[in-house]
mmCIF file of C-alpha atoms in Angstrom:
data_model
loop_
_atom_site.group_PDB
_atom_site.id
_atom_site.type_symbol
_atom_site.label_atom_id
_atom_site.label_comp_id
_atom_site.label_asym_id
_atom_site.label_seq_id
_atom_site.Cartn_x
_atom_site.Cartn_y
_atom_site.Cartn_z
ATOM 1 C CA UNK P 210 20.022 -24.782 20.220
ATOM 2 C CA UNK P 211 21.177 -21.354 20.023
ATOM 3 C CA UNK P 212 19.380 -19.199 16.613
ATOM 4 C CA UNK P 213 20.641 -17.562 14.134
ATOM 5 C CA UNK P 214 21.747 -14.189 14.484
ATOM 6 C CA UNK P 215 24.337 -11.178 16.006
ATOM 7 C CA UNK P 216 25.183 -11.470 19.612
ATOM 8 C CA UNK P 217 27.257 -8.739 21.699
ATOM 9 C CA UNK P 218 29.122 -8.235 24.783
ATOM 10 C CA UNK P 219 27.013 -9.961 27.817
ATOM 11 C CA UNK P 220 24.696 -12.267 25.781
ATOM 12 C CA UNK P 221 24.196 -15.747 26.654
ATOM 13 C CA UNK P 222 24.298 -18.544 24.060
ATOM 14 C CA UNK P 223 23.238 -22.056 24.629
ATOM 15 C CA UNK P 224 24.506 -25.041 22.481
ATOM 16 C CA UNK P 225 22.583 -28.463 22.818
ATOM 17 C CA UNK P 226 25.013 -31.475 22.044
ATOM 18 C CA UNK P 227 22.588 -34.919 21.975
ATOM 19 C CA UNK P 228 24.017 -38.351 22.386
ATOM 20 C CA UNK P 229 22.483 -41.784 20.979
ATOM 21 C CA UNK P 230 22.429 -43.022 24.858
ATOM 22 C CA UNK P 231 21.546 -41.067 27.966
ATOM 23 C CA UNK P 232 24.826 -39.811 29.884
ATOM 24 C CA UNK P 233 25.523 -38.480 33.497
ATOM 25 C CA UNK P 234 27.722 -35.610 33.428
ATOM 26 C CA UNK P 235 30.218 -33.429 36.178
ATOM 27 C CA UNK P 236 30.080 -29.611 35.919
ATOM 28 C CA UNK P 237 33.558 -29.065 34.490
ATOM 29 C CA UNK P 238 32.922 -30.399 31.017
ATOM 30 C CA UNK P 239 33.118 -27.903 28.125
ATOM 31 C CA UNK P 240 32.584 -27.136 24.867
ATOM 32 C CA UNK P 241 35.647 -25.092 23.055
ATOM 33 C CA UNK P 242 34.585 -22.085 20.528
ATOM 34 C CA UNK P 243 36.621 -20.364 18.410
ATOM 35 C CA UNK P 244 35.626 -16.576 18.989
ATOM 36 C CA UNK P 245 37.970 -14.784 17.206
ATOM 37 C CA UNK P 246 40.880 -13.282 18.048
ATOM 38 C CA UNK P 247 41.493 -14.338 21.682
ATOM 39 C CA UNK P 248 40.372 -17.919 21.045
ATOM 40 C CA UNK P 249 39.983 -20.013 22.274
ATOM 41 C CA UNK P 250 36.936 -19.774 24.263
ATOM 42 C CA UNK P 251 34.889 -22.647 26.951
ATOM 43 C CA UNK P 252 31.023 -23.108 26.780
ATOM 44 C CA UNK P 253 30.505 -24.955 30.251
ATOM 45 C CA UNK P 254 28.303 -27.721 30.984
ATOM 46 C CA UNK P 255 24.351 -26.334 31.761
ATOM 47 C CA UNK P 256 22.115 -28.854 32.199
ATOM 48 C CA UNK P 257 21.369 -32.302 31.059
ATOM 49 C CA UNK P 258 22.409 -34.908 33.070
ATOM 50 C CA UNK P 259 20.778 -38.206 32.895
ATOM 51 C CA UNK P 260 19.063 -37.331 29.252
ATOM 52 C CA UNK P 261 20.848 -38.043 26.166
ATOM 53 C CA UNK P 262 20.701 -33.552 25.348
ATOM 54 C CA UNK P 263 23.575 -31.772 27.096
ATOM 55 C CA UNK P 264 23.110 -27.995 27.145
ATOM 56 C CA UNK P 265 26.056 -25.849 27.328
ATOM 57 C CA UNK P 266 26.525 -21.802 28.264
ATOM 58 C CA UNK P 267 28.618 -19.426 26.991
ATOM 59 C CA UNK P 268 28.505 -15.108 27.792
ATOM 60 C CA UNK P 269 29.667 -13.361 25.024
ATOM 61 C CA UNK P 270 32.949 -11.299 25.896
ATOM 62 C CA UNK P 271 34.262 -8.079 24.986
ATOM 63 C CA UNK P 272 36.788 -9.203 22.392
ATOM 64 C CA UNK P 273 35.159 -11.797 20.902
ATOM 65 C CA UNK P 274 34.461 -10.597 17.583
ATOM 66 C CA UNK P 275 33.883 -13.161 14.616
ATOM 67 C CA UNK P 276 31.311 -13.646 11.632
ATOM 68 C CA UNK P 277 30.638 -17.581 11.819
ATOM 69 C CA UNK P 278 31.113 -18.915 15.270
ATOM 70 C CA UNK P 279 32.732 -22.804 15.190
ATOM 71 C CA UNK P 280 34.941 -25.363 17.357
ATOM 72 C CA UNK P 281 38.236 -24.383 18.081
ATOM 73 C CA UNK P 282 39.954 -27.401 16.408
ATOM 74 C CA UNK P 283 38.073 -30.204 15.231
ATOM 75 C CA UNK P 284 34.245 -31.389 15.752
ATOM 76 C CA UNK P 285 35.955 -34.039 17.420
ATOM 77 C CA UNK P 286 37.747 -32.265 19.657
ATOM 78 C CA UNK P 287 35.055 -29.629 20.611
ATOM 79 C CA UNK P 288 33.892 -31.452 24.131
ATOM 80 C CA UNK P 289 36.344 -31.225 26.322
ATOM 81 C CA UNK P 290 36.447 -33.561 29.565
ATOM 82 C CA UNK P 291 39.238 -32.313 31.960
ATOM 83 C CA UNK P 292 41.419 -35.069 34.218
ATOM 84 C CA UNK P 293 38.421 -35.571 37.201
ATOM 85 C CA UNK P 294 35.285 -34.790 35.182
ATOM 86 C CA UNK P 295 33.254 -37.553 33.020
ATOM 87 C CA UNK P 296 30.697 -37.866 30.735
ATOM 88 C CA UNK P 297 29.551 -41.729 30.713
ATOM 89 C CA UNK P 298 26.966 -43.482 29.820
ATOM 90 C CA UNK P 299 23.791 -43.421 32.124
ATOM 91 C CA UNK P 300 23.844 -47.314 32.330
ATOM 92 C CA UNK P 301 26.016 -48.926 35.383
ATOM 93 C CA UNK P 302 26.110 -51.995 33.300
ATOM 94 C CA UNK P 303 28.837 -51.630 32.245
ATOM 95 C CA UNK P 304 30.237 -48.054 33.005
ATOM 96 C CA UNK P 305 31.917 -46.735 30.761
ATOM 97 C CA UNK P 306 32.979 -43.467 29.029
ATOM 98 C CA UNK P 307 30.333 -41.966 26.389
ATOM 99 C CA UNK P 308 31.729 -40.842 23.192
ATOM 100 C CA UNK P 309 32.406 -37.429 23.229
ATOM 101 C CA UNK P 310 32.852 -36.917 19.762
ATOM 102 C CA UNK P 311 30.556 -34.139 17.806
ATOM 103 C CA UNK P 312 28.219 -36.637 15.939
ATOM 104 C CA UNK P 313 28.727 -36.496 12.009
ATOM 105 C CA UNK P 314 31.913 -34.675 13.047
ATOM 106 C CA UNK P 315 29.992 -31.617 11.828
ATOM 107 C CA UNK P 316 31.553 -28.042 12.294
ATOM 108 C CA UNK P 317 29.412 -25.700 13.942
ATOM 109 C CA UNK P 318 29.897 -22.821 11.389
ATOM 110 C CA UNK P 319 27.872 -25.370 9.051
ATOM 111 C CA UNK P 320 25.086 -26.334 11.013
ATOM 112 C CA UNK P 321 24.630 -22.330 11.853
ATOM 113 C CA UNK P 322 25.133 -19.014 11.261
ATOM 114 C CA UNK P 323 26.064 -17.247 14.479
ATOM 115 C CA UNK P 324 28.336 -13.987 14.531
ATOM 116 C CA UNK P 325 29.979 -12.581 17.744
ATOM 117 C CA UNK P 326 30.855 -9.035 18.268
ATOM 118 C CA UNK P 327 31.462 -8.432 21.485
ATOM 119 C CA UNK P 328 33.792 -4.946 20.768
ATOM 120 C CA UNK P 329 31.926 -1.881 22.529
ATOM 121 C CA UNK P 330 30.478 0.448 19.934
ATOM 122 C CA UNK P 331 32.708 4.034 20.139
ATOM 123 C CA UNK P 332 31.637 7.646 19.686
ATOM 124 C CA UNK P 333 32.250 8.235 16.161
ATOM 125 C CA UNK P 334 31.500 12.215 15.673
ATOM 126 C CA UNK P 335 28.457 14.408 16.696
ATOM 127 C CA UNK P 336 27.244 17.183 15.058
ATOM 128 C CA UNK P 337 24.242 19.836 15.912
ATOM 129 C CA UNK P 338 21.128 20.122 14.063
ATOM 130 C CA UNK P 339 19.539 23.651 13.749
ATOM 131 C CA UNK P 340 16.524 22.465 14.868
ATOM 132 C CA UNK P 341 13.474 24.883 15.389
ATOM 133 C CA UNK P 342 16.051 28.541 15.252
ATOM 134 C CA UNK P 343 16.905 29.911 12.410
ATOM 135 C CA UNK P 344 20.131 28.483 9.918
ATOM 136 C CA UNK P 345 20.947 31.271 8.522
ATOM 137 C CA UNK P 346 24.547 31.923 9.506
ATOM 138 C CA UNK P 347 26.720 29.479 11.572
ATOM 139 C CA UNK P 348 26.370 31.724 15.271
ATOM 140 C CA UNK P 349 22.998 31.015 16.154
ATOM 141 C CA UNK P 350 21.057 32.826 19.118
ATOM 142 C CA UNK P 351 18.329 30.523 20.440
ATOM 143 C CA UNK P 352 15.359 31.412 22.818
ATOM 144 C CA UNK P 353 13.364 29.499 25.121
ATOM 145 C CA UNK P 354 11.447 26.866 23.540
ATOM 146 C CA UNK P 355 13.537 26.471 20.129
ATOM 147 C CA UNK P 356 14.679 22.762 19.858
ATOM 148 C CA UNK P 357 18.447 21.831 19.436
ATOM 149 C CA UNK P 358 19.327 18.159 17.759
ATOM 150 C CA UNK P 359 22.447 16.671 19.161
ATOM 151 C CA UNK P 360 23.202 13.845 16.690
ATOM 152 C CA UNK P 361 26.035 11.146 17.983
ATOM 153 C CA UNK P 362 27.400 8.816 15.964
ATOM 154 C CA UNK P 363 28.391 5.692 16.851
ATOM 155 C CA UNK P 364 31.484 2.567 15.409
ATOM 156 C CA UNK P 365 28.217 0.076 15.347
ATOM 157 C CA UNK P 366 24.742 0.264 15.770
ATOM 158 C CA UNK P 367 23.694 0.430 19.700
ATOM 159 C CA UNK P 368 20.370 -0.358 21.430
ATOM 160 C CA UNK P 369 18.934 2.044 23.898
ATOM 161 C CA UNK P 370 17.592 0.687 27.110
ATOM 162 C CA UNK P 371 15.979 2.716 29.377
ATOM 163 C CA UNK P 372 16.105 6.324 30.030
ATOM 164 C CA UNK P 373 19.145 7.778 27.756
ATOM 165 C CA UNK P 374 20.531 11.529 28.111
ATOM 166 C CA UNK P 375 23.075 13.564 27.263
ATOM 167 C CA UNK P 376 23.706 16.521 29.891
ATOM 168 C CA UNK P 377 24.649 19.412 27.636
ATOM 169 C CA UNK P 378 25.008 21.565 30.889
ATOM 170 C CA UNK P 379 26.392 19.164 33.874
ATOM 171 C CA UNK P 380 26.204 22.160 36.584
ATOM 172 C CA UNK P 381 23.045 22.961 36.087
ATOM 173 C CA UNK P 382 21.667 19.298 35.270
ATOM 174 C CA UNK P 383 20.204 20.062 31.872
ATOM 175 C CA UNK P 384 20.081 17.360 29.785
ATOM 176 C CA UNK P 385 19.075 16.476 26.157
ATOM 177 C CA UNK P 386 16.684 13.390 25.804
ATOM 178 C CA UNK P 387 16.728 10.581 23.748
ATOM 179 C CA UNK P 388 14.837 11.223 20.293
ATOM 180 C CA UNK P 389 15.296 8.845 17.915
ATOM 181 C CA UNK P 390 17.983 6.174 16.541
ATOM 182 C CA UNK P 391 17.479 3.265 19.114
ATOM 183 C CA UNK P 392 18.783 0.062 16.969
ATOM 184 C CA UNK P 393 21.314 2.245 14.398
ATOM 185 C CA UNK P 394 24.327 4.027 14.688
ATOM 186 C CA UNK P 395 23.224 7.217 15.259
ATOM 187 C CA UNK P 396 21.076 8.797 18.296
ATOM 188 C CA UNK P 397 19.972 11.839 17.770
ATOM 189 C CA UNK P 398 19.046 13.762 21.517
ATOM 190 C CA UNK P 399 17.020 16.961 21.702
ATOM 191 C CA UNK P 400 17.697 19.609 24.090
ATOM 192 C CA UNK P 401 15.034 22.561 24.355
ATOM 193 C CA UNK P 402 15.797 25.634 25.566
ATOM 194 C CA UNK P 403 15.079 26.946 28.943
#
């Protein structure tokens, strides 16, 4: 079952659906989310066959944005089993159809609290820190070595991965590294002078 929690653009969420018999399953069977504004959205069919716990997968898009993910429609209509695809019960004796119905007919935004926003984070504003020169007056006249904060700020809070810069002089490849910020919504870079 997928935890708790705020998931963005790319993640992948996994939602466990268990049946009171074991099933067999084909690979277009889906679960249907409602993830905001360009609901509805289709959780496909993971793993699971043969057991009575299907696991379904679903990537977080860009426009999904929504504070309690649910069903689109009812709990009973959240599986969906297109014309060609089955879910049946494991037993040949008889075979038959397994009931696809969310047990308890429980809605998904009450069993957990799971918020999608998938919307990019955008450049808010930057502004300059003085750093290690003087602030005395507004032009400033730095010299190697002094230390010049570039603060950006960002729509939501982003997560730095990696190596981050921010080339404050593209011809010449000088760049300003990554100081501080990683998990908020503003980075702050610092460029020294050369």
């Amino acid at each position: 079952a997928q935890e708790n929690g705020l998931y963005r653009g790319g993640d992948v969420l996994s939602f466990d659906v268990d049946f009171d018999k074991e099933v067999v399953v084909t690979t277009g069977v889906y679960l249907v989310l409602d993830t905001g504004p360009t609901a509805p959205a289709s959780a496909y069919y993971y793993s699971g066959s043969g057991s009575n716990r299907l696991s379904f997968r679903y990537t977080v898009a860009e426009s999904d944005q929504i504070r309690r993910l649910d069903w689109y429609g009812t709990a009973g209509t959240a599986i969906q089993v297109p014309s060609g695809e089955y879910i049946r019960r494991r037993s040949t004796r008889p075979i038959g159809d397994a009931d696809v119905s969310i047990m308890n007919h429980a809605r998904l935004n009450e069993t957990a609290e799971i918020e999608l926003d998938g919307v990019a984070p955008t450049v808010t504003r930057y502004f300059f820190d003085y750093g290690s020169a003087s602030a005395s007056g507004r032009n400033i006249t730095y010299t190697v070595g002094d230390e010049v904060f570039i603060n950006v700020s960002f729509s939501s809070p982003v997560v730095i991965v990696g190596v981050s810069q921010l080339y404050v002089d593209a011809e010449n490849l000088r760049a300003a590294v990554y100081d501080a910020g990683n998990m908020t919504s503003m980075i702050r870079y610092k460029y020294t002078v050369m």
